[in-house]
Amino acid sequence: MAPRNRIIIDTDPGVDDILSMLLAFSAKPEELEVLLLSVTFGNVDVQSCLRNVVSLFIHIEKEQEWRRSVGKSEGFTTLKAHKPLVALGAEEPLADQMMMADYFHGIDGLGGIHHSHPHLTPEDTWKDLFKSALKSPDPDEAAAAREMSGSHSSFTPSRLPAHEEMLRLLRENEPDTITIVAIGPLTNLARAAATDTETFLRAKEVVVMGGAISVPGNMNPVAEFNTYADSIASARVFALTSPNPVSTMPPVPPGARGGVESTAHAPFLGPYPEKLSQRLKLTLFPLDVTTPHQLIRGHFESVAKPLLESGSPLAEWTIAFLSATFDKIESLHTTRNSGADVGLEMHDPLCIWYVLDPDSPHWKPTATSPEDIRVETSGQWTRGMCVTDRRDRRRRVVAEGDLAEVPGDTGNWLNDFAGNRIVRMEGTPGVDVFGGVLLERVFGA
């Protein structure tokens, strides 16, 4: 049976990113096909993120071998049916100052386990797969490399940078058949959109974990980490939802690192073509909806510790990095639960839960969707803030294509031919059930 949904996961692993990918790969082949893991900097540097992806595949393979040895179903059947590509992407933001979240995720992105548990770290030979890949950007050589099935049993290293691999897949498949799930900074997506905008718009949907609308941020008082980490990339991708992208495109700070005078980033910072065939469909999962969905330490341990005692490699690995993460959460907050009641907010996994069954009536956008949500890129204290117009004002009637501002409408907020059009998710199949769904799918428990 053909998969219901075919996806690209753009990711910066990261603890909750790893849980997201475990959830995705635990799907049935008819539910989901993961075409590509597009790796970006974010929670930690891009090489550490890539190492965590490789470690993920190694531990899934060990888990499947162990399950066979004890007479259990192997699980992770979509991964067995569809071998994904892994591509190395952006090392830094388009123009913003580089910021990471290693204070929370640990210096390696997984609670420091590559130092505390060296036996859980992949051999350095994995680096050669991607070093040789990046030396061969020619498309013909890349195509030949994809035919090499022996590079790794569970994935194929891409011979193209992540944004180019993303565009190749969109170009070589029918329009509106591939969903991009972006659970890290949007730098790879912004690069793809700048390189070939019309091909990027062939995506069926772009699902973004990012932003904070009516709740506090987790990076500064108003901004969520992914939008903060590359606010210009976020603003550029959001702009493609507008009938006139120029109306919400971010300015590039003159003289900034990565500004238009930089040969490294200039191709990704220019304007979009004036006439585009369609608008991007973007569904946003901000902190407002993701934060309440938590994995509780006591619930996780009740499932994982018996499996650890039985010899499960996946239980050993996840206990190692999640124990460090639960401890970190407990140390950072004074008003939250402690001990077995500590909860890990599952921001990124919620996006994967959505793409498993996006047509479910339990997924409910806000009543005001699509909303004009824009990303602040130049504020001293508000970098990465998602801005909406909360004024009780009647929208202006203007001629199509006329973006001239009217008094009291600085920024073209009040007319029908400007501004972004973003679907913001508000309702889900259940805050209290998600942790159990994830554990059941990943561990079969």
Short mmCIF file of C-alpha atoms in Angstrom, two decimals:
data_model
loop_
_atom_site.label_atom_id
_atom_site.label_comp_id
_atom_site.label_asym_id
_atom_site.label_seq_id
_atom_site.Cartn_x
_atom_site.Cartn_y
_atom_site.Cartn_z
CA MET A 1 0.00 0.00 0.00
CA ALA A 2 1.31 3.45 -0.92
CA PRO A 3 2.13 5.74 2.02
CA ARG A 4 -0.57 8.21 2.93
CA ASN A 5 1.98 10.95 3.61
CA ARG A 6 5.48 11.51 2.25
CA ILE A 7 7.64 13.88 4.23
CA ILE A 8 10.97 15.65 4.53
CA ILE A 9 12.07 16.29 8.13
CA ASP A 10 14.28 19.35 8.56
CA THR A 11 15.85 18.94 11.98
CA ASP A 12 18.51 20.06 14.48
CA PRO A 13 18.71 17.09 16.91
CA GLY A 14 18.23 17.89 19.90
CA VAL A 15 16.37 15.77 22.42
CA ASP A 16 12.82 16.36 21.22
CA ASP A 17 13.98 16.13 17.59
CA ILE A 18 15.22 12.60 18.28
CA LEU A 19 11.87 11.71 19.83
CA SER A 20 10.22 13.16 16.71
CA MET A 21 12.23 10.94 14.40
CA LEU A 22 11.66 7.87 16.56
CA LEU A 23 7.93 8.58 16.30
CA ALA A 24 8.16 9.05 12.53
CA PHE A 25 10.13 5.86 11.95
CA SER A 26 7.82 3.87 14.20
CA ALA A 27 4.97 4.56 11.78
CA LYS A 28 3.60 1.92 9.44
CA PRO A 29 4.67 2.13 5.79
CA GLU A 30 1.12 2.98 4.73
CA GLU A 31 1.07 5.91 7.19
CA LEU A 32 4.32 7.66 6.43
CA GLU A 33 7.36 7.67 4.19
CA VAL A 34 10.35 9.74 5.30
CA LEU A 35 12.20 10.75 2.14
CA LEU A 36 14.90 12.93 3.66
CA LEU A 37 16.37 14.06 6.96
CA SER A 38 17.65 17.55 6.23
CA VAL A 39 20.08 18.48 9.02
CA THR A 40 20.70 22.02 10.19
CA PHE A 41 22.49 23.80 13.02
CA GLY A 42 20.27 24.85 15.89
CA ASN A 43 20.15 23.19 19.27
CA VAL A 44 23.86 22.46 18.77
CA ASP A 45 26.36 22.75 15.91
CA VAL A 46 25.48 20.94 12.70
CA GLN A 47 28.17 18.24 13.02
CA SER A 48 26.88 17.27 16.46
CA CYS A 49 23.35 17.22 15.05
CA LEU A 50 24.51 14.92 12.27
CA ARG A 51 26.23 12.59 14.74
CA ASN A 52 22.95 12.35 16.66
CA VAL A 53 21.11 11.36 13.50
CA VAL A 54 23.65 8.60 12.81
CA SER A 55 23.39 7.47 16.44
CA LEU A 56 19.62 7.31 16.05
CA PHE A 57 19.85 4.88 13.15
CA ILE A 58 22.46 2.74 14.90
CA HIS A 59 20.29 2.35 17.99
CA ILE A 60 17.19 1.56 15.96
CA GLU A 61 19.15 -1.19 14.20
CA LYS A 62 20.41 -2.57 17.52
CA GLU A 63 16.88 -2.45 18.91
CA GLN A 64 15.48 -4.35 15.93
CA GLU A 65 18.19 -7.00 16.31
CA TRP A 66 17.42 -7.36 20.03
CA ARG A 67 13.68 -7.59 19.43
CA ARG A 68 14.23 -10.38 16.88
CA SER A 69 16.42 -12.24 19.37
CA VAL A 70 13.67 -12.24 22.03
CA GLY A 71 10.83 -13.00 19.65
CA LYS A 72 9.34 -9.51 19.51
CA SER A 73 8.15 -7.64 16.44
CA GLU A 74 11.00 -5.50 15.09
CA GLY A 75 8.90 -2.35 14.77
CA PHE A 76 10.02 0.70 12.80
CA THR A 77 8.43 -0.78 9.72
CA THR A 78 8.32 2.40 7.64
CA LEU A 79 12.10 2.66 7.98
CA LYS A 80 12.44 -0.91 6.77
CA ALA A 81 10.19 -0.20 3.78
CA HIS A 82 11.63 3.20 2.83
CA LYS A 83 15.32 4.02 3.28
CA PRO A 84 15.66 7.81 3.77
CA LEU A 85 18.37 10.14 2.60
CA VAL A 86 20.36 12.17 5.12
CA ALA A 87 21.74 15.52 3.93
CA LEU A 88 24.02 17.98 5.69
CA GLY A 89 22.73 21.54 5.72
CA ALA A 90 23.33 25.00 7.12
CA GLU A 91 26.10 25.58 9.64
CA GLU A 92 24.94 29.08 10.62
CA PRO A 93 22.02 31.49 10.18
CA LEU A 94 21.60 33.64 7.08
CA ALA A 95 22.52 36.89 8.83
CA ASP A 96 21.71 36.65 12.54
CA GLN A 97 24.25 36.15 15.29
CA MET A 98 24.79 32.46 15.92
CA MET A 99 22.94 31.18 18.98
CA MET A 100 22.41 27.60 20.14
CA ALA A 101 20.43 25.82 22.86
CA ASP A 102 23.22 23.63 24.20
CA TYR A 103 22.54 25.05 27.68
CA PHE A 104 19.41 22.87 27.64
CA HIS A 105 20.19 20.00 25.26
CA GLY A 106 23.79 19.55 26.38
CA ILE A 107 26.99 20.28 24.48
CA ASP A 108 26.33 17.35 22.12
CA GLY A 109 22.56 17.86 21.85
CA LEU A 110 21.76 14.74 23.86
CA GLY A 111 22.45 15.70 27.45
CA GLY A 112 26.20 15.14 27.15
CA ILE A 113 25.89 11.36 26.70
CA HIS A 114 28.68 11.19 24.14
CA HIS A 115 30.97 12.02 27.06
CA SER A 116 29.12 10.37 29.93
CA HIS A 117 28.21 7.21 27.96
CA PRO A 118 30.95 6.80 25.31
CA HIS A 119 29.81 3.26 24.52
CA LEU A 120 26.61 4.80 23.11
CA THR A 121 28.55 7.00 20.66
CA PRO A 122 28.97 5.91 17.02
CA GLU A 123 32.46 5.22 15.70
CA ASP A 124 34.02 8.20 13.93
CA THR A 125 33.92 6.32 10.63
CA TRP A 126 30.46 7.82 10.01
CA LYS A 127 32.15 11.14 9.24
CA ASP A 128 33.72 9.72 6.08
CA LEU A 129 30.30 9.08 4.56
CA PHE A 130 29.47 12.78 4.63
CA LYS A 131 32.96 14.14 3.96
CA SER A 132 33.09 12.30 0.68
CA ALA A 133 29.52 13.26 -0.05
CA LEU A 134 30.17 16.98 0.27
CA LYS A 135 33.16 16.71 -2.06
CA SER A 136 30.88 15.53 -4.87
CA PRO A 137 28.16 18.16 -5.43
CA ASP A 138 27.81 17.35 -9.13
CA PRO A 139 24.20 16.17 -9.72
CA ASP A 140 25.28 13.20 -11.87
CA GLU A 141 27.70 12.02 -9.21
CA ALA A 142 25.02 12.56 -6.60
CA ALA A 143 22.59 10.39 -8.54
CA ALA A 144 25.20 7.65 -8.85
CA ALA A 145 25.91 7.83 -5.13
CA ARG A 146 22.24 7.31 -4.32
CA GLU A 147 22.39 4.01 -6.17
CA MET A 148 24.98 2.75 -3.68
CA SER A 149 22.87 0.73 -1.27
CA GLY A 150 25.76 -0.40 0.90
CA SER A 151 26.66 2.97 2.39
CA HIS A 152 24.52 2.30 5.46
CA SER A 153 21.83 -0.24 6.12
CA SER A 154 19.20 2.28 7.24
CA PHE A 155 19.97 5.50 5.35
CA THR A 156 21.76 6.91 2.33
CA PRO A 157 24.13 9.87 2.77
CA SER A 158 23.26 12.59 0.29
CA ARG A 159 25.88 13.96 -2.08
CA LEU A 160 24.09 17.32 -2.16
CA PRO A 161 23.71 20.08 0.43
CA ALA A 162 20.41 19.74 2.26
CA HIS A 163 18.59 22.59 0.51
CA GLU A 164 19.56 21.25 -2.91
CA GLU A 165 18.48 17.71 -2.00
CA MET A 166 15.17 19.14 -0.80
CA LEU A 167 14.67 20.90 -4.15
CA ARG A 168 15.65 17.79 -6.12
CA LEU A 169 12.98 15.73 -4.38
CA LEU A 170 10.33 18.41 -4.91
CA ARG A 171 11.34 18.75 -8.56
CA GLU A 172 11.33 15.03 -9.31
CA ASN A 173 7.97 14.29 -7.68
CA GLU A 174 4.49 15.48 -8.52
CA PRO A 175 3.47 18.81 -6.98
CA ASP A 176 1.54 18.68 -3.70
CA THR A 177 2.82 15.22 -2.76
CA ILE A 178 5.63 16.04 -0.28
CA THR A 179 5.20 17.73 3.09
CA ILE A 180 8.17 19.45 4.73
CA VAL A 181 8.21 19.17 8.52
CA ALA A 182 10.53 21.85 9.89
CA ILE A 183 11.43 21.31 13.54
CA GLY A 184 14.58 23.45 13.68
CA PRO A 185 15.65 26.90 12.47
CA LEU A 186 14.33 27.52 8.95
CA THR A 187 17.71 28.20 7.32
CA ASN A 188 17.65 25.17 5.00
CA LEU A 189 14.11 26.02 3.88
CA ALA A 190 15.01 29.66 3.29
CA ARG A 191 18.00 28.60 1.19
CA ALA A 192 15.83 26.28 -0.89
CA ALA A 193 13.17 28.95 -1.36
CA ALA A 194 15.76 31.51 -2.47
CA THR A 195 17.50 29.11 -4.84
CA ASP A 196 14.37 27.99 -6.74
CA THR A 197 11.20 29.55 -5.41
CA GLU A 198 8.77 27.87 -7.78
CA THR A 199 10.16 24.42 -7.05
CA PHE A 200 9.93 25.09 -3.32
CA LEU A 201 6.27 26.02 -3.77
CA ARG A 202 5.59 22.50 -5.11
CA ALA A 203 5.50 21.35 -1.46
CA LYS A 204 2.10 20.09 -0.37
CA GLU A 205 2.47 21.80 3.00
CA VAL A 206 5.20 23.15 5.24
CA VAL A 207 4.63 22.25 8.88
CA VAL A 208 6.65 24.47 11.20
CA MET A 209 7.34 24.10 14.90
CA GLY A 210 8.08 27.66 15.83
CA GLY A 211 6.94 30.91 17.31
CA ALA A 212 5.09 32.10 20.39
CA ILE A 213 1.89 34.06 19.79
CA SER A 214 0.10 34.63 23.11
CA VAL A 215 2.54 32.93 25.49
CA PRO A 216 6.07 33.81 26.67
CA GLY A 217 9.03 32.79 24.55
CA ASN A 218 11.62 30.22 25.55
CA MET A 219 14.67 32.06 24.15
CA ASN A 220 13.83 35.61 25.15
CA PRO A 221 10.64 36.95 26.75
CA VAL A 222 8.76 36.93 23.43
CA ALA A 223 10.53 34.55 21.04
CA GLU A 224 10.65 30.79 20.59
CA PHE A 225 14.07 29.27 19.84
CA ASN A 226 13.62 28.20 16.20
CA THR A 227 12.36 31.60 15.05
CA TYR A 228 15.01 33.33 17.16
CA ALA A 229 17.92 31.20 15.90
CA ASP A 230 17.42 32.46 12.33
CA SER A 231 14.75 35.14 12.41
CA ILE A 232 15.51 36.29 8.86
CA ALA A 233 15.09 32.77 7.48
CA SER A 234 11.78 32.44 9.34
CA ALA A 235 10.53 35.79 8.03
CA ARG A 236 11.51 34.88 4.44
CA VAL A 237 9.71 31.53 4.55
CA PHE A 238 6.63 33.07 6.18
CA ALA A 239 6.58 35.73 3.43
CA LEU A 240 5.85 33.08 0.80
CA THR A 241 2.38 32.67 2.32
CA SER A 242 1.57 36.27 1.36
CA PRO A 243 -0.21 37.37 -1.85
CA ASN A 244 2.64 39.91 -2.03
CA PRO A 245 5.76 38.48 -0.38
CA VAL A 246 7.54 41.84 -0.65
CA SER A 247 5.06 43.23 1.89
CA THR A 248 6.54 41.13 4.71
CA MET A 249 10.09 40.39 3.54
CA PRO A 250 12.68 41.25 6.21
CA PRO A 251 15.30 43.93 5.68
CA VAL A 252 18.89 42.75 5.63
CA PRO A 253 20.90 44.74 8.17
CA PRO A 254 23.53 46.74 6.22
CA GLY A 255 27.02 45.56 6.95
CA ALA A 256 25.82 42.61 9.03
CA ARG A 257 27.71 39.33 8.89
CA GLY A 258 26.07 37.41 6.11
CA GLY A 259 24.68 40.61 4.57
CA VAL A 260 24.10 41.06 0.85
CA GLU A 261 27.74 41.92 0.31
CA SER A 262 28.73 38.45 1.59
CA THR A 263 29.33 36.00 -1.25
CA ALA A 264 28.48 33.12 1.08
CA HIS A 265 24.93 34.28 1.76
CA ALA A 266 24.05 36.80 -0.95
CA PRO A 267 22.20 34.21 -3.10
CA PHE A 268 19.86 33.48 -0.18
CA LEU A 269 19.04 37.06 0.81
CA GLY A 270 17.79 38.58 -2.43
CA PRO A 271 14.16 39.25 -3.42
CA TYR A 272 11.79 36.57 -4.64
CA PRO A 273 10.52 36.70 -8.25
CA GLU A 274 7.78 39.30 -8.66
CA LYS A 275 5.17 36.87 -9.99
CA LEU A 276 4.72 33.52 -8.26
CA SER A 277 2.36 30.75 -9.34
CA GLN A 278 0.89 30.19 -5.87
CA ARG A 279 1.27 30.88 -2.17
CA LEU A 280 2.96 28.53 0.26
CA LYS A 281 0.67 26.57 2.56
CA LEU A 282 2.26 26.84 6.00
CA THR A 283 0.84 25.32 9.18
CA LEU A 284 2.37 26.68 12.38
CA PHE A 285 2.71 24.84 15.69
CA PRO A 286 3.79 27.56 18.14
CA LEU A 287 4.57 27.19 21.82
CA ASP A 288 0.93 28.05 22.52
CA VAL A 289 -0.12 24.56 21.40
CA THR A 290 3.05 22.48 21.83
CA THR A 291 3.99 23.37 25.44
CA PRO A 292 1.11 21.54 27.16
CA HIS A 293 2.02 18.26 25.40
CA GLN A 294 4.56 16.67 27.73
CA LEU A 295 6.34 13.39 28.34
CA ILE A 296 6.27 12.81 32.11
CA ARG A 297 9.39 11.27 33.67
CA GLY A 298 7.49 8.75 35.79
CA HIS A 299 5.46 7.55 32.81
CA PHE A 300 8.55 7.24 30.63
CA GLU A 301 10.52 5.34 33.27
CA SER A 302 7.63 2.94 33.94
CA VAL A 303 7.88 1.89 30.30
CA ALA A 304 11.60 2.16 29.60
CA LYS A 305 13.20 0.72 32.76
CA PRO A 306 11.64 -2.77 32.46
CA LEU A 307 12.80 -2.82 28.84
CA LEU A 308 16.30 -1.78 29.93
CA GLU A 309 16.38 -4.68 32.39
CA SER A 310 15.39 -6.99 29.54
CA GLY A 311 18.26 -5.74 27.38
CA SER A 312 16.68 -3.16 25.08
CA PRO A 313 19.38 -1.00 23.40
CA LEU A 314 16.83 1.69 22.59
CA ALA A 315 15.70 1.88 26.22
CA GLU A 316 19.33 2.21 27.36
CA TRP A 317 20.00 5.04 24.88
CA THR A 318 16.83 7.01 25.52
CA ILE A 319 17.09 6.65 29.31
CA ALA A 320 20.64 8.06 29.12
CA PHE A 321 19.74 11.29 27.34
CA LEU A 322 16.25 11.75 28.77
CA SER A 323 17.44 11.31 32.37
CA ALA A 324 19.93 14.13 31.82
CA THR A 325 17.19 16.22 30.22
CA PHE A 326 14.68 15.68 33.02
CA ASP A 327 17.39 16.67 35.52
CA LYS A 328 18.10 19.82 33.51
CA ILE A 329 14.41 20.77 33.43
CA GLU A 330 14.18 20.30 37.19
CA SER A 331 17.22 22.51 37.74
CA LEU A 332 15.99 25.36 35.55
CA HIS A 333 12.57 25.97 37.08
CA THR A 334 11.37 26.79 40.59
CA THR A 335 7.62 26.47 40.08
CA ARG A 336 7.32 23.24 38.12
CA ASN A 337 6.84 19.67 39.28
CA SER A 338 9.81 17.67 40.51
CA GLY A 339 10.86 14.05 40.64
CA ALA A 340 8.64 11.65 38.74
CA ASP A 341 6.27 14.47 37.80
CA VAL A 342 8.79 16.47 35.74
CA GLY A 343 7.60 16.88 32.17
CA LEU A 344 9.53 17.33 28.90
CA GLU A 345 7.62 19.60 26.52
CA MET A 346 7.26 17.74 23.23
CA HIS A 347 7.30 20.66 20.83
CA ASP A 348 8.76 18.88 17.81
CA PRO A 349 7.07 15.47 18.16
CA LEU A 350 3.65 17.16 17.97
CA CYS A 351 4.37 18.07 14.34
CA ILE A 352 5.07 14.41 13.53
CA TRP A 353 1.87 13.34 15.26
CA TYR A 354 0.06 15.76 12.97
CA VAL A 355 1.53 14.44 9.71
CA LEU A 356 0.68 10.87 10.69
CA ASP A 357 -2.98 11.82 10.20
CA PRO A 358 -3.38 15.47 9.17
CA ASP A 359 -6.99 14.96 8.05
CA SER A 360 -8.18 13.96 11.52
CA PRO A 361 -10.99 16.27 12.70
CA HIS A 362 -9.21 16.54 16.05
CA TRP A 363 -6.64 18.88 14.52
CA LYS A 364 -8.22 22.33 14.73
CA PRO A 365 -6.71 25.60 13.49
CA THR A 366 -7.58 28.84 15.23
CA ALA A 367 -10.89 30.39 14.26
CA THR A 368 -8.96 33.32 12.80
CA SER A 369 -6.73 31.19 10.54
CA PRO A 370 -5.14 31.98 8.20
CA GLU A 371 -3.50 34.67 10.28
CA ASP A 372 -1.12 37.47 9.37
CA ILE A 373 1.84 36.40 11.52
CA ARG A 374 5.18 38.09 10.93
CA VAL A 375 8.63 37.59 12.44
CA GLU A 376 10.55 40.48 13.98
CA THR A 377 14.13 40.50 12.70
CA SER A 378 15.59 43.83 13.83
CA GLY A 379 14.27 44.55 17.33
CA GLN A 380 16.82 45.08 20.08
CA TRP A 381 14.87 42.98 22.58
CA THR A 382 12.39 41.21 20.31
CA ARG A 383 14.40 39.26 17.75
CA GLY A 384 12.33 36.27 16.63
CA MET A 385 9.04 37.57 18.04
CA CYS A 386 5.92 36.55 16.15
CA VAL A 387 3.87 39.70 15.66
CA THR A 388 0.12 39.76 15.01
CA ASP A 389 -2.25 42.71 14.65
CA ARG A 390 -4.45 42.81 17.74
CA ARG A 391 -6.12 46.13 16.91
CA ASP A 392 -9.88 46.21 16.54
CA ARG A 393 -9.75 47.88 13.14
CA ARG A 394 -11.73 47.46 9.94
CA ARG A 395 -9.67 46.21 7.01
CA ARG A 396 -9.04 48.74 4.22
CA VAL A 397 -10.26 48.19 0.67
CA VAL A 398 -7.41 48.89 -1.72
CA ALA A 399 -6.70 48.08 -5.32
CA GLU A 400 -4.95 44.78 -5.99
CA GLY A 401 -1.21 45.26 -6.03
CA ASP A 402 -1.43 48.63 -4.29
CA LEU A 403 0.73 48.30 -1.19
CA ALA A 404 0.82 51.97 -0.32
CA GLU A 405 0.39 52.42 3.39
CA VAL A 406 -2.55 54.40 4.69
CA PRO A 407 -2.56 56.49 7.89
CA GLY A 408 -2.54 54.22 10.93
CA ASP A 409 -1.53 51.17 8.89
CA THR A 410 2.25 51.19 8.97
CA GLY A 411 3.31 47.85 7.56
CA ASN A 412 0.24 47.16 5.38
CA TRP A 413 -1.62 45.19 8.05
CA LEU A 414 -5.13 46.25 7.12
CA ASN A 415 -5.61 45.37 3.46
CA ASP A 416 -6.37 42.18 1.58
CA PHE A 417 -3.36 42.23 -0.74
CA ALA A 418 -0.55 42.24 1.80
CA GLY A 419 0.52 40.34 4.89
CA ASN A 420 1.16 36.66 5.54
CA ARG A 421 -1.49 33.92 5.52
CA ILE A 422 -0.51 31.29 8.10
CA VAL A 423 -2.66 28.48 9.47
CA ARG A 424 -2.03 28.30 13.22
CA MET A 425 -2.83 25.03 14.95
CA GLU A 426 -4.75 25.27 18.19
CA GLY A 427 -6.58 21.99 18.85
CA THR A 428 -5.03 18.50 18.92
CA PRO A 429 -6.25 14.93 19.50
CA GLY A 430 -5.39 15.25 23.19
CA VAL A 431 -2.87 16.90 25.49
CA ASP A 432 -3.04 14.08 28.04
CA VAL A 433 -2.77 11.18 25.60
CA PHE A 434 0.20 12.15 23.47
CA GLY A 435 2.90 10.84 25.80
CA GLY A 436 1.24 7.44 25.83
CA VAL A 437 0.87 7.44 22.05
CA LEU A 438 4.57 8.16 21.58
CA LEU A 439 5.70 5.52 24.07
CA GLU A 440 3.39 2.90 22.63
CA ARG A 441 4.54 3.51 19.06
CA VAL A 442 8.27 3.75 19.82
CA PHE A 443 8.58 0.99 22.43
CA GLY A 444 5.54 -1.12 21.59
CA ALA A 445 4.40 -0.61 25.18
#
